């Protein structure tokens, strides 16, 4: 089974991209499935359901979404193996932008929305910088100049990545994305594998449920903004 | 890895750019990625999520961008070899496009125009649903051309497109020029601006915000920008609205710049202006029409009608009363 991690800011078009690409792969006879990671809630299971794509949903709610992802990815992959899938996609939002769900040895995809403006590639963290494939959505409604500047700025922070424009509505470009996903590394071992980027090491009192404000309530790793006096 | 990619001497300004783009703390003193790493505190190193080898490798990759100044691909010919239609029947035509060609695509929605363009965009090698093959300068493209970086030969202009960035036209064009790593962008920016203003019905200048441009002005700017500043050798245009843009001037501009223009249009003036017309139906090119003397004679008449309509439009804009059809 191939495992592909897909990450991108909220509403960037991840689900549309995944559906379009998986349908193209299924046309080629591959068995495909999705694990959707979200923080609060998700309606996307219904979208996958409508297309008869098996989908597993994980809601991290009060738990750090990145830690949640890493502590569950192995079990999710085992689920995919049990279903006899040829390709399993994990979908997760950009989370706090500090982290990325990308794992060494597995195809890593970042989804960005051209409509969010040409400064976006400079604001997104490791989920963009450590990706193998950067998919830019909604390119059909911004000018050619802005598309070129957007792609250039992606290259500036990640010169290695393949850049692809995909239209999630019409599916234009999804066929090419499918071709790249199909040649993703196969049967990688997660156990003992490594993330491409470390998750935060900070543990402070707020991580443990503290809600009160004030230095009396701040324990563990605490960091302050350097404010000029 | 880093040594193979970065024989160039250390450039402090480029390194500072790199740090800024990667959200890494600035450090003026370091004269190499290794020295930079050594100067970071333990906490800062943890924050980067990097190790010294990855940092050096990323910087080396960043420097390779300087050596690829968005060079325009030298395209002498583009072939699209026949595939099959939606029922699997063989297509009848091989197509060859050369710089300066204006080729019109006609056919109803869903006929397969997008599929033809997608085949060109991904440099199909008999591996797309249509089975077509694309040749660049007579040869199949190498894997590196197909699968690395941001491929794609095609710049697109459609009626759905907008400028979303809020900048004055001049700054916007400079930003685009910067992404091409042009050494002296000012003359090109001026050319784009002049060409765009000449095409648009109403004047604007470098200080006009791009989001404030009228429909015709922004289409004119997109066309001039694609002609002068886009490195893509093929331009796909999905209809040019006839309000506020000199459509024939737009086509002439692309022809002068040696672009291959694929024009998806049912506008009579434009559709007849092409050197060829591809009739697309049921997923395949069903016919290739070269305008004969009759159609060419029509063009002169259409230009005349178009000029009259433009004149009426201008008079309405000026608040005039219209009495009778202009002679």
Coordinates of C-alpha atoms in Angstrom, one line a residue, chain A residues 109-114 116-125 127-137 146-165, chain B residues 18 21-22 58 61-62 65 149-150 179:
Chain A
X109 CA 1.6 16.8 -0.7
X110 CA 0.9 20.4 0.2
X111 CA -2.3 22.2 -1.1
X112 CA -2.4 26.0 -1.4
X113 CA -5.1 28.2 -2.7
X114 CA -4.0 30.8 -5.4
X116 CA -5.3 33.5 -0.9
X117 CA -2.8 35.8 -2.5
X118 CA 0.9 35.7 -3.6
X119 CA 2.2 36.2 0.0
X120 CA 0.8 32.9 1.1
X121 CA 3.9 30.8 0.2
X122 CA 5.9 33.0 2.5
X123 CA 3.6 32.5 5.4
X124 CA 3.2 28.7 5.3
X125 CA 5.6 26.6 7.4
X127 CA 4.0 21.5 5.4
X128 CA 5.0 23.5 2.3
X129 CA 8.8 23.5 2.7
X130 CA 9.1 19.7 3.2
X131 CA 6.5 18.7 0.6
X132 CA 7.4 16.7 -2.6
X133 CA 4.4 17.9 -4.5
X134 CA 2.7 21.4 -4.2
X135 CA -0.7 21.6 -5.6
X136 CA -2.1 25.1 -6.3
X137 CA -5.9 25.3 -6.5
X146 CA -0.3 36.0 -10.2
X147 CA -0.1 32.3 -10.9
X148 CA 3.5 32.7 -12.1
X149 CA 4.4 34.8 -9.1
X150 CA 2.7 32.3 -6.7
X151 CA 4.6 29.4 -8.3
X152 CA 7.9 31.3 -8.1
X153 CA 7.4 32.1 -4.4
X154 CA 6.7 28.4 -3.8
X155 CA 10.0 27.5 -5.6
X156 CA 11.8 30.1 -3.4
X157 CA 10.9 28.2 -0.2
X158 CA 10.9 24.7 -1.7
X159 CA 12.9 24.4 -4.9
X160 CA 12.7 20.6 -5.0
X161 CA 9.0 20.2 -5.1
X162 CA 6.9 19.5 -8.2
X163 CA 4.4 22.2 -8.7
X164 CA 1.0 21.4 -10.2
X165 CA -2.1 23.6 -10.8
Chain B
X18 CA 17.0 32.8 2.5
X21 CA 11.9 33.3 3.6
X22 CA 12.4 30.3 5.8
X58 CA 18.2 23.9 1.7
X61 CA 18.9 24.5 -3.4
X62 CA 17.8 28.1 -2.8
X65 CA 17.0 29.5 -8.3
X149 CA 9.6 21.9 -11.1
X150 CA 6.7 23.8 -12.5
X179 CA 9.8 36.4 -10.4

